[in-house]
């Protein structure tokens, strides 16, 4: 038995060591929920009709791929990037973003877009000591916020990780306008995918959860609804009306607020006839988390979980995000095609 002592201690040490490695891996691997927005990238050629009037003619998928390949191969600088000007007729100020192509293969183009940020609003702080230090950059450098996009070559559907500080997706189509409008009269346009049959698709969801909408209140109801006294309310100036948010919450995340497709469709139809825009959280069996839908003007978006392994290098992590974005696109491809 004594001879087994060192062996037992060695085995115990190995188990503890493996357990520590496992704990370390759990700590390093984090999951973040990201909002994926889906668009259609349209390329149009400016021509003239028989009367000499200007018309915009959409290009075929084959023609789009010719310009996409030409842009990737001939228009990027040595770092596979471009500085793109925003073509915004509503703004008098010039706006720019950087577009960088990371991968271009037979299936898709993957890249990232960046927008300059004020570096003076950010700093580095150590987690344990709370010691802080300012971020510095060279005079020829930009401090950017960026996000990733993926263009499917078969459909020209665009998947974009929507971040608050990231550039507007329109810079992607502006890139084609900038590079081809003078030489080939080609203009780019980014079109939001809209759900034309939101009621039917929403009513068929496996679980329909929280329903939220705004309600305009009639005059004289401020005290009962807002909790404001008469004296407090009269202090407010230029009040047009009062709006309140109504939120209908289920008793459990696993339970749906409707027990049948017919009841859900009847409920949503009545609200749409009143032109009231509902925000509804719902999911299907294949969805990991609840998705948010809007009854009116519903942009096609999805929430998706991304794994971030902080032990990897920045390039390895970027490759992992690329792989996960392609998987998410293929997972939602049938819905995307129905919207396109």
mmCIF file of C-alpha atoms in Angstrom:
data_model
loop_
_atom_site.group_PDB
_atom_site.id
_atom_site.type_symbol
_atom_site.label_atom_id
_atom_site.label_comp_id
_atom_site.label_asym_id
_atom_site.label_seq_id
_atom_site.Cartn_x
_atom_site.Cartn_y
_atom_site.Cartn_z
ATOM 1 C CA UNK A 1 0.000 0.000 0.000
ATOM 2 C CA UNK A 2 2.907 2.282 0.806
ATOM 3 C CA UNK A 3 4.315 1.634 -2.664
ATOM 4 C CA UNK A 4 1.117 2.935 -4.141
ATOM 5 C CA UNK A 5 1.525 6.228 -2.277
ATOM 6 C CA UNK A 6 3.751 8.062 -4.789
ATOM 7 C CA UNK A 7 1.660 6.731 -7.679
ATOM 8 C CA UNK A 8 -1.535 7.978 -6.031
ATOM 9 C CA UNK A 9 0.046 11.368 -5.381
ATOM 10 C CA UNK A 10 1.245 11.587 -8.984
ATOM 11 C CA UNK A 11 -2.202 10.675 -10.315
ATOM 12 C CA UNK A 12 -3.816 13.200 -7.987
ATOM 13 C CA UNK A 13 -1.407 15.882 -9.164
ATOM 14 C CA UNK A 14 -2.151 15.069 -12.810
ATOM 15 C CA UNK A 15 -5.899 15.261 -12.202
ATOM 16 C CA UNK A 16 -5.567 18.626 -10.445
ATOM 17 C CA UNK A 17 -3.351 19.886 -13.253
ATOM 18 C CA UNK A 18 -5.873 18.810 -15.899
ATOM 19 C CA UNK A 19 -8.707 20.334 -13.891
ATOM 20 C CA UNK A 20 -6.834 23.648 -13.718
ATOM 21 C CA UNK A 21 -6.259 23.559 -17.470
ATOM 22 C CA UNK A 22 -9.965 22.895 -17.991
ATOM 23 C CA UNK A 23 -10.920 25.776 -15.706
ATOM 24 C CA UNK A 24 -8.481 28.018 -17.571
ATOM 25 C CA UNK A 25 -10.053 27.052 -20.901
ATOM 26 C CA UNK A 26 -13.531 27.836 -19.564
ATOM 27 C CA UNK A 27 -12.339 31.242 -18.400
ATOM 28 C CA UNK A 28 -10.629 32.030 -21.720
ATOM 29 C CA UNK A 29 -13.566 30.976 -23.908
ATOM 30 C CA UNK A 30 -16.311 33.587 -23.794
ATOM 31 C CA UNK A 31 -19.593 33.783 -25.674
ATOM 32 C CA UNK A 32 -20.975 37.074 -26.949
ATOM 33 C CA UNK A 33 -24.385 37.708 -28.476
ATOM 34 C CA UNK A 34 -24.145 39.765 -31.653
ATOM 35 C CA UNK A 35 -26.811 41.328 -33.871
ATOM 36 C CA UNK A 36 -26.502 40.126 -37.458
ATOM 37 C CA UNK A 37 -28.133 42.381 -40.053
ATOM 38 C CA UNK A 38 -28.790 41.127 -43.570
ATOM 39 C CA UNK A 39 -28.789 43.234 -46.729
ATOM 40 C CA UNK A 40 -28.705 42.911 -50.503
ATOM 41 C CA UNK A 41 -25.829 44.521 -52.354
ATOM 42 C CA UNK A 42 -27.142 45.947 -55.611
ATOM 43 C CA UNK A 43 -25.006 47.247 -58.492
ATOM 44 C CA UNK A 44 -26.695 49.434 -61.105
ATOM 45 C CA UNK A 45 -25.504 50.822 -64.432
ATOM 46 C CA UNK A 46 -26.504 54.357 -65.419
ATOM 47 C CA UNK A 47 -27.840 54.357 -68.998
ATOM 48 C CA UNK A 48 -30.265 56.318 -71.162
ATOM 49 C CA UNK A 49 -33.640 55.233 -72.502
ATOM 50 C CA UNK A 50 -35.029 56.029 -75.972
ATOM 51 C CA UNK A 51 -36.086 59.500 -74.844
ATOM 52 C CA UNK A 52 -32.624 60.304 -73.553
ATOM 53 C CA UNK A 53 -33.690 60.103 -69.909
ATOM 54 C CA UNK A 54 -31.320 58.572 -67.361
ATOM 55 C CA UNK A 55 -32.256 55.133 -66.039
ATOM 56 C CA UNK A 56 -30.575 52.747 -63.620
ATOM 57 C CA UNK A 57 -30.376 49.122 -64.817
ATOM 58 C CA UNK A 58 -29.527 46.393 -62.271
ATOM 59 C CA UNK A 59 -26.618 44.102 -63.072
ATOM 60 C CA UNK A 60 -26.905 40.323 -63.132
ATOM 61 C CA UNK A 61 -25.156 38.179 -60.512
ATOM 62 C CA UNK A 62 -22.537 37.235 -63.097
ATOM 63 C CA UNK A 63 -21.825 40.905 -63.856
ATOM 64 C CA UNK A 64 -21.705 41.754 -60.146
ATOM 65 C CA UNK A 65 -19.072 39.095 -59.578
ATOM 66 C CA UNK A 66 -16.954 40.521 -62.407
ATOM 67 C CA UNK A 67 -16.872 43.934 -60.694
ATOM 68 C CA UNK A 68 -16.376 42.403 -57.253
ATOM 69 C CA UNK A 69 -13.384 40.359 -58.452
ATOM 70 C CA UNK A 70 -11.988 43.380 -60.292
ATOM 71 C CA UNK A 71 -12.261 45.505 -57.158
ATOM 72 C CA UNK A 72 -10.528 42.905 -54.987
ATOM 73 C CA UNK A 73 -7.700 42.260 -57.471
ATOM 74 C CA UNK A 74 -7.016 45.726 -58.882
ATOM 75 C CA UNK A 75 -8.433 48.495 -56.664
ATOM 76 C CA UNK A 76 -7.091 47.693 -53.182
ATOM 77 C CA UNK A 77 -3.771 48.978 -51.904
ATOM 78 C CA UNK A 78 -0.915 46.777 -50.694
ATOM 79 C CA UNK A 79 -2.764 46.197 -47.414
ATOM 80 C CA UNK A 80 -5.944 45.035 -49.223
ATOM 81 C CA UNK A 81 -7.788 48.168 -48.092
ATOM 82 C CA UNK A 82 -9.521 51.267 -49.435
ATOM 83 C CA UNK A 83 -10.533 54.621 -48.005
ATOM 84 C CA UNK A 84 -14.201 55.051 -48.952
ATOM 85 C CA UNK A 85 -16.150 58.301 -49.099
ATOM 86 C CA UNK A 86 -19.779 58.295 -47.995
ATOM 87 C CA UNK A 87 -22.191 59.360 -50.750
ATOM 88 C CA UNK A 88 -24.793 61.027 -48.542
ATOM 89 C CA UNK A 89 -26.871 63.766 -50.189
ATOM 90 C CA UNK A 90 -28.308 64.806 -46.811
ATOM 91 C CA UNK A 91 -24.937 65.701 -45.306
ATOM 92 C CA UNK A 92 -22.644 68.613 -46.189
ATOM 93 C CA UNK A 93 -19.735 67.121 -44.232
ATOM 94 C CA UNK A 94 -17.457 64.593 -45.907
ATOM 95 C CA UNK A 95 -17.445 61.227 -44.155
ATOM 96 C CA UNK A 96 -14.988 58.399 -44.680
ATOM 97 C CA UNK A 97 -14.520 54.800 -43.617
ATOM 98 C CA UNK A 98 -11.900 52.160 -44.322
ATOM 99 C CA UNK A 99 -12.838 48.891 -46.011
ATOM 100 C CA UNK A 100 -10.412 45.968 -45.765
ATOM 101 C CA UNK A 101 -10.820 42.676 -47.613
ATOM 102 C CA UNK A 102 -9.528 39.737 -45.576
ATOM 103 C CA UNK A 103 -10.711 36.728 -47.601
ATOM 104 C CA UNK A 104 -11.959 36.297 -51.162
ATOM 105 C CA UNK A 105 -12.734 32.757 -52.313
ATOM 106 C CA UNK A 106 -15.201 31.110 -54.685
ATOM 107 C CA UNK A 107 -18.046 31.360 -52.154
ATOM 108 C CA UNK A 108 -17.769 34.725 -50.413
ATOM 109 C CA UNK A 109 -15.808 37.884 -49.663
ATOM 110 C CA UNK A 110 -15.091 38.540 -45.993
ATOM 111 C CA UNK A 111 -13.760 41.799 -44.614
ATOM 112 C CA UNK A 112 -14.121 44.574 -42.105
ATOM 113 C CA UNK A 113 -15.067 48.254 -42.118
ATOM 114 C CA UNK A 114 -13.608 50.801 -39.742
ATOM 115 C CA UNK A 115 -14.534 54.333 -38.691
ATOM 116 C CA UNK A 116 -12.299 56.809 -36.880
ATOM 117 C CA UNK A 117 -13.004 57.423 -33.200
ATOM 118 C CA UNK A 118 -11.796 60.067 -30.762
ATOM 119 C CA UNK A 119 -8.879 58.346 -29.020
ATOM 120 C CA UNK A 120 -9.119 60.785 -26.096
ATOM 121 C CA UNK A 121 -12.337 59.082 -24.974
ATOM 122 C CA UNK A 122 -10.603 55.729 -24.414
ATOM 123 C CA UNK A 123 -7.909 54.400 -22.109
ATOM 124 C CA UNK A 124 -6.386 51.154 -20.793
ATOM 125 C CA UNK A 125 -6.919 50.079 -17.165
ATOM 126 C CA UNK A 126 -5.451 47.075 -15.367
ATOM 127 C CA UNK A 127 -8.028 44.734 -13.913
ATOM 128 C CA UNK A 128 -6.451 44.104 -10.502
ATOM 129 C CA UNK A 129 -4.645 47.330 -9.549
ATOM 130 C CA UNK A 130 -6.989 49.676 -11.488
ATOM 131 C CA UNK A 131 -3.909 51.497 -12.796
ATOM 132 C CA UNK A 132 -4.799 53.410 -15.969
ATOM 133 C CA UNK A 133 -2.795 54.631 -18.935
ATOM 134 C CA UNK A 134 -3.701 56.711 -21.958
ATOM 135 C CA UNK A 135 -3.697 55.293 -25.475
ATOM 136 C CA UNK A 136 -1.269 56.867 -27.913
ATOM 137 C CA UNK A 137 -1.007 56.765 -31.706
ATOM 138 C CA UNK A 138 1.308 58.130 -34.350
ATOM 139 C CA UNK A 139 0.388 61.224 -36.337
ATOM 140 C CA UNK A 140 -0.292 59.148 -39.463
ATOM 141 C CA UNK A 141 -2.518 56.617 -37.650
ATOM 142 C CA UNK A 142 -6.277 56.426 -37.042
ATOM 143 C CA UNK A 143 -7.968 55.022 -33.963
ATOM 144 C CA UNK A 144 -10.855 52.980 -35.388
ATOM 145 C CA UNK A 145 -13.964 51.106 -34.373
ATOM 146 C CA UNK A 146 -14.731 48.333 -36.834
ATOM 147 C CA UNK A 147 -17.002 45.423 -37.605
ATOM 148 C CA UNK A 148 -17.107 42.478 -40.009
ATOM 149 C CA UNK A 149 -19.105 41.845 -43.189
ATOM 150 C CA UNK A 150 -19.542 38.881 -45.507
ATOM 151 C CA UNK A 151 -20.749 39.026 -49.135
ATOM 152 C CA UNK A 152 -22.198 35.815 -50.564
ATOM 153 C CA UNK A 153 -21.136 35.606 -54.219
ATOM 154 C CA UNK A 154 -24.095 33.451 -55.239
ATOM 155 C CA UNK A 155 -26.800 35.879 -54.074
ATOM 156 C CA UNK A 156 -24.916 39.095 -53.153
ATOM 157 C CA UNK A 157 -26.596 38.965 -49.770
ATOM 158 C CA UNK A 158 -24.547 40.757 -47.125
ATOM 159 C CA UNK A 159 -24.207 39.636 -43.509
ATOM 160 C CA UNK A 160 -23.037 42.390 -41.164
ATOM 161 C CA UNK A 161 -22.297 42.316 -37.447
ATOM 162 C CA UNK A 162 -24.114 45.431 -36.301
ATOM 163 C CA UNK A 163 -22.141 47.370 -33.695
ATOM 164 C CA UNK A 164 -23.142 50.768 -32.311
ATOM 165 C CA UNK A 165 -19.849 52.460 -33.176
ATOM 166 C CA UNK A 166 -19.209 50.628 -36.455
ATOM 167 C CA UNK A 167 -19.625 52.338 -39.855
ATOM 168 C CA UNK A 168 -22.930 52.342 -41.702
ATOM 169 C CA UNK A 169 -23.245 49.361 -44.052
ATOM 170 C CA UNK A 170 -23.810 51.810 -46.932
ATOM 171 C CA UNK A 171 -20.047 52.382 -47.126
ATOM 172 C CA UNK A 172 -19.848 48.931 -48.697
ATOM 173 C CA UNK A 173 -21.969 49.932 -51.694
ATOM 174 C CA UNK A 174 -20.366 53.390 -51.752
ATOM 175 C CA UNK A 175 -17.069 51.611 -52.370
ATOM 176 C CA UNK A 176 -18.353 50.360 -55.745
ATOM 177 C CA UNK A 177 -19.764 53.793 -56.584
ATOM 178 C CA UNK A 178 -16.429 55.417 -55.776
ATOM 179 C CA UNK A 179 -14.364 52.979 -57.840
ATOM 180 C CA UNK A 180 -16.609 52.435 -60.879
ATOM 181 C CA UNK A 181 -19.027 55.338 -61.396
ATOM 182 C CA UNK A 182 -16.636 57.431 -63.504
ATOM 183 C CA UNK A 183 -15.116 54.631 -65.572
ATOM 184 C CA UNK A 184 -18.096 52.276 -65.973
ATOM 185 C CA UNK A 185 -21.120 54.284 -64.776
ATOM 186 C CA UNK A 186 -21.707 51.737 -62.003
ATOM 187 C CA UNK A 187 -23.428 52.748 -58.779
ATOM 188 C CA UNK A 188 -23.714 50.664 -55.646
ATOM 189 C CA UNK A 189 -26.751 50.459 -53.399
ATOM 190 C CA UNK A 190 -27.322 48.616 -50.129
ATOM 191 C CA UNK A 191 -30.897 47.425 -49.701
ATOM 192 C CA UNK A 192 -32.317 46.404 -46.339
ATOM 193 C CA UNK A 193 -34.038 43.021 -46.435
ATOM 194 C CA UNK A 194 -37.638 43.506 -45.355
ATOM 195 C CA UNK A 195 -40.070 40.813 -44.288
ATOM 196 C CA UNK A 196 -43.118 41.269 -46.506
ATOM 197 C CA UNK A 197 -45.113 38.597 -44.703
ATOM 198 C CA UNK A 198 -44.178 39.284 -41.105
ATOM 199 C CA UNK A 199 -47.538 38.253 -39.582
ATOM 200 C CA UNK A 200 -47.611 34.747 -41.015
ATOM 201 C CA UNK A 201 -43.966 33.965 -40.237
ATOM 202 C CA UNK A 202 -44.175 35.423 -36.743
ATOM 203 C CA UNK A 203 -47.403 33.538 -35.967
ATOM 204 C CA UNK A 204 -45.718 30.231 -36.833
ATOM 205 C CA UNK A 205 -42.875 30.642 -34.328
ATOM 206 C CA UNK A 206 -42.561 27.848 -31.794
ATOM 207 C CA UNK A 207 -42.409 30.180 -28.797
ATOM 208 C CA UNK A 208 -43.794 33.739 -28.821
ATOM 209 C CA UNK A 209 -42.765 35.597 -25.690
ATOM 210 C CA UNK A 210 -42.705 39.232 -24.636
ATOM 211 C CA UNK A 211 -44.837 41.630 -26.704
ATOM 212 C CA UNK A 212 -44.106 45.343 -26.451
ATOM 213 C CA UNK A 213 -45.706 48.426 -28.001
ATOM 214 C CA UNK A 214 -46.180 52.148 -27.409
ATOM 215 C CA UNK A 215 -49.551 53.670 -26.595
ATOM 216 C CA UNK A 216 -50.535 57.330 -26.896
ATOM 217 C CA UNK A 217 -52.581 58.428 -23.898
ATOM 218 C CA UNK A 218 -55.522 60.848 -24.041
ATOM 219 C CA UNK A 219 -55.267 64.197 -22.274
ATOM 220 C CA UNK A 220 -56.056 64.217 -18.571
ATOM 221 C CA UNK A 221 -54.728 60.728 -17.824
ATOM 222 C CA UNK A 222 -51.221 61.792 -16.788
ATOM 223 C CA UNK A 223 -51.824 61.411 -13.062
ATOM 224 C CA UNK A 224 -53.143 57.863 -13.179
ATOM 225 C CA UNK A 225 -50.590 56.562 -15.704
ATOM 226 C CA UNK A 226 -47.365 58.484 -15.104
ATOM 227 C CA UNK A 227 -47.619 58.934 -11.345
ATOM 228 C CA UNK A 228 -46.972 62.678 -11.704
ATOM 229 C CA UNK A 229 -48.888 65.057 -9.498
ATOM 230 C CA UNK A 230 -50.718 68.058 -10.967
ATOM 231 C CA UNK A 231 -47.970 70.398 -9.732
ATOM 232 C CA UNK A 232 -45.233 68.244 -11.259
ATOM 233 C CA UNK A 233 -47.014 67.922 -14.575
ATOM 234 C CA UNK A 234 -47.587 71.651 -15.094
ATOM 235 C CA UNK A 235 -43.832 72.227 -14.758
ATOM 236 C CA UNK A 236 -43.395 70.500 -18.136
ATOM 237 C CA UNK A 237 -43.509 72.708 -21.211
ATOM 238 C CA UNK A 238 -44.567 72.118 -24.838
ATOM 239 C CA UNK A 239 -46.155 68.736 -24.222
ATOM 240 C CA UNK A 240 -47.710 67.331 -27.390
ATOM 241 C CA UNK A 241 -48.939 64.071 -25.901
ATOM 242 C CA UNK A 242 -47.989 61.297 -23.500
ATOM 243 C CA UNK A 243 -46.746 57.906 -24.621
ATOM 244 C CA UNK A 244 -46.403 54.856 -22.453
ATOM 245 C CA UNK A 245 -44.825 51.500 -23.147
ATOM 246 C CA UNK A 246 -46.987 48.397 -22.716
ATOM 247 C CA UNK A 247 -45.121 45.142 -22.195
ATOM 248 C CA UNK A 248 -46.939 41.809 -22.122
ATOM 249 C CA UNK A 249 -44.705 39.220 -20.440
ATOM 250 C CA UNK A 250 -45.191 35.435 -20.350
ATOM 251 C CA UNK A 251 -44.963 33.504 -17.099
ATOM 252 C CA UNK A 252 -42.048 31.446 -18.443
ATOM 253 C CA UNK A 253 -39.514 31.712 -21.273
ATOM 254 C CA UNK A 254 -40.483 28.221 -22.382
ATOM 255 C CA UNK A 255 -44.162 29.056 -22.750
ATOM 256 C CA UNK A 256 -45.760 30.836 -25.699
ATOM 257 C CA UNK A 257 -48.423 33.498 -25.176
ATOM 258 C CA UNK A 258 -50.577 31.786 -27.831
ATOM 259 C CA UNK A 259 -51.682 28.164 -27.954
ATOM 260 C CA UNK A 260 -52.289 28.122 -31.707
ATOM 261 C CA UNK A 261 -51.109 29.678 -34.965
ATOM 262 C CA UNK A 262 -54.643 30.936 -35.685
ATOM 263 C CA UNK A 263 -54.894 32.923 -32.439
ATOM 264 C CA UNK A 264 -51.470 34.476 -32.947
ATOM 265 C CA UNK A 265 -52.282 35.510 -36.512
ATOM 266 C CA UNK A 266 -55.634 37.031 -35.454
ATOM 267 C CA UNK A 267 -53.938 39.018 -32.664
ATOM 268 C CA UNK A 268 -51.144 40.385 -34.874
ATOM 269 C CA UNK A 269 -53.547 41.180 -37.730
ATOM 270 C CA UNK A 270 -55.708 43.347 -35.460
ATOM 271 C CA UNK A 271 -52.693 45.324 -34.296
ATOM 272 C CA UNK A 272 -51.393 45.812 -37.829
ATOM 273 C CA UNK A 273 -54.797 47.148 -38.930
ATOM 274 C CA UNK A 274 -54.423 49.811 -36.214
ATOM 275 C CA UNK A 275 -50.922 50.628 -37.562
ATOM 276 C CA UNK A 276 -49.403 49.822 -34.180
ATOM 277 C CA UNK A 277 -45.868 48.494 -34.420
ATOM 278 C CA UNK A 278 -45.256 45.596 -32.061
ATOM 279 C CA UNK A 279 -41.848 44.408 -30.924
ATOM 280 C CA UNK A 280 -42.100 40.692 -30.323
ATOM 281 C CA UNK A 281 -39.556 38.236 -28.923
ATOM 282 C CA UNK A 282 -39.940 34.775 -30.434
ATOM 283 C CA UNK A 283 -37.920 31.728 -31.424
ATOM 284 C CA UNK A 284 -38.005 28.432 -33.304
ATOM 285 C CA UNK A 285 -36.534 25.139 -32.163
ATOM 286 C CA UNK A 286 -33.270 25.770 -34.025
ATOM 287 C CA UNK A 287 -32.775 29.213 -32.420
ATOM 288 C CA UNK A 288 -30.456 29.301 -29.417
ATOM 289 C CA UNK A 289 -31.895 32.553 -28.098
ATOM 290 C CA UNK A 290 -35.035 34.644 -28.485
ATOM 291 C CA UNK A 291 -35.051 36.847 -31.595
ATOM 292 C CA UNK A 292 -36.720 40.276 -31.825
ATOM 293 C CA UNK A 293 -39.251 40.948 -34.591
ATOM 294 C CA UNK A 294 -41.164 44.068 -35.582
ATOM 295 C CA UNK A 295 -44.641 43.805 -36.989
ATOM 296 C CA UNK A 296 -44.283 46.852 -39.272
ATOM 297 C CA UNK A 297 -41.229 47.506 -41.444
ATOM 298 C CA UNK A 298 -39.463 44.456 -40.109
ATOM 299 C CA UNK A 299 -35.766 44.436 -41.013
ATOM 300 C CA UNK A 300 -34.404 40.928 -41.294
ATOM 301 C CA UNK A 301 -31.993 40.526 -38.377
ATOM 302 C CA UNK A 302 -30.829 37.661 -36.210
ATOM 303 C CA UNK A 303 -29.180 37.430 -32.841
ATOM 304 C CA UNK A 304 -26.352 34.917 -32.822
ATOM 305 C CA UNK A 305 -23.871 33.661 -30.255
ATOM 306 C CA UNK A 306 -20.204 34.029 -31.173
ATOM 307 C CA UNK A 307 -17.399 32.248 -29.355
ATOM 308 C CA UNK A 308 -14.382 34.410 -28.538
ATOM 309 C CA UNK A 309 -11.267 32.473 -27.516
ATOM 310 C CA UNK A 310 -9.086 35.182 -25.993
ATOM 311 C CA UNK A 311 -6.139 32.810 -25.780
ATOM 312 C CA UNK A 312 -5.813 32.922 -29.574
ATOM 313 C CA UNK A 313 -3.929 35.526 -31.558
ATOM 314 C CA UNK A 314 -5.853 38.381 -33.183
ATOM 315 C CA UNK A 315 -5.540 36.733 -36.614
ATOM 316 C CA UNK A 316 -6.744 33.357 -35.305
ATOM 317 C CA UNK A 317 -9.716 35.023 -33.618
ATOM 318 C CA UNK A 318 -10.521 36.847 -36.860
ATOM 319 C CA UNK A 319 -10.503 33.536 -38.758
ATOM 320 C CA UNK A 320 -12.848 32.075 -36.156
ATOM 321 C CA UNK A 321 -15.296 34.979 -36.591
ATOM 322 C CA UNK A 322 -15.137 34.508 -40.370
ATOM 323 C CA UNK A 323 -16.001 30.835 -40.008
ATOM 324 C CA UNK A 324 -18.880 31.563 -37.632
ATOM 325 C CA UNK A 325 -20.328 34.270 -39.906
ATOM 326 C CA UNK A 326 -20.350 31.864 -42.856
ATOM 327 C CA UNK A 327 -22.084 29.246 -40.707
ATOM 328 C CA UNK A 328 -24.704 31.798 -39.605
ATOM 329 C CA UNK A 329 -25.316 32.853 -43.207
ATOM 330 C CA UNK A 330 -25.815 29.261 -44.362
ATOM 331 C CA UNK A 331 -28.082 28.644 -41.380
ATOM 332 C CA UNK A 332 -30.377 31.529 -42.450
ATOM 333 C CA UNK A 333 -29.893 31.203 -46.207
ATOM 334 C CA UNK A 334 -33.411 29.963 -46.978
ATOM 335 C CA UNK A 335 -34.976 32.958 -45.179
ATOM 336 C CA UNK A 336 -32.544 35.344 -46.878
ATOM 337 C CA UNK A 337 -33.431 33.977 -50.308
ATOM 338 C CA UNK A 338 -37.141 34.374 -49.599
ATOM 339 C CA UNK A 339 -36.615 38.064 -48.739
ATOM 340 C CA UNK A 340 -34.378 38.692 -51.764
#
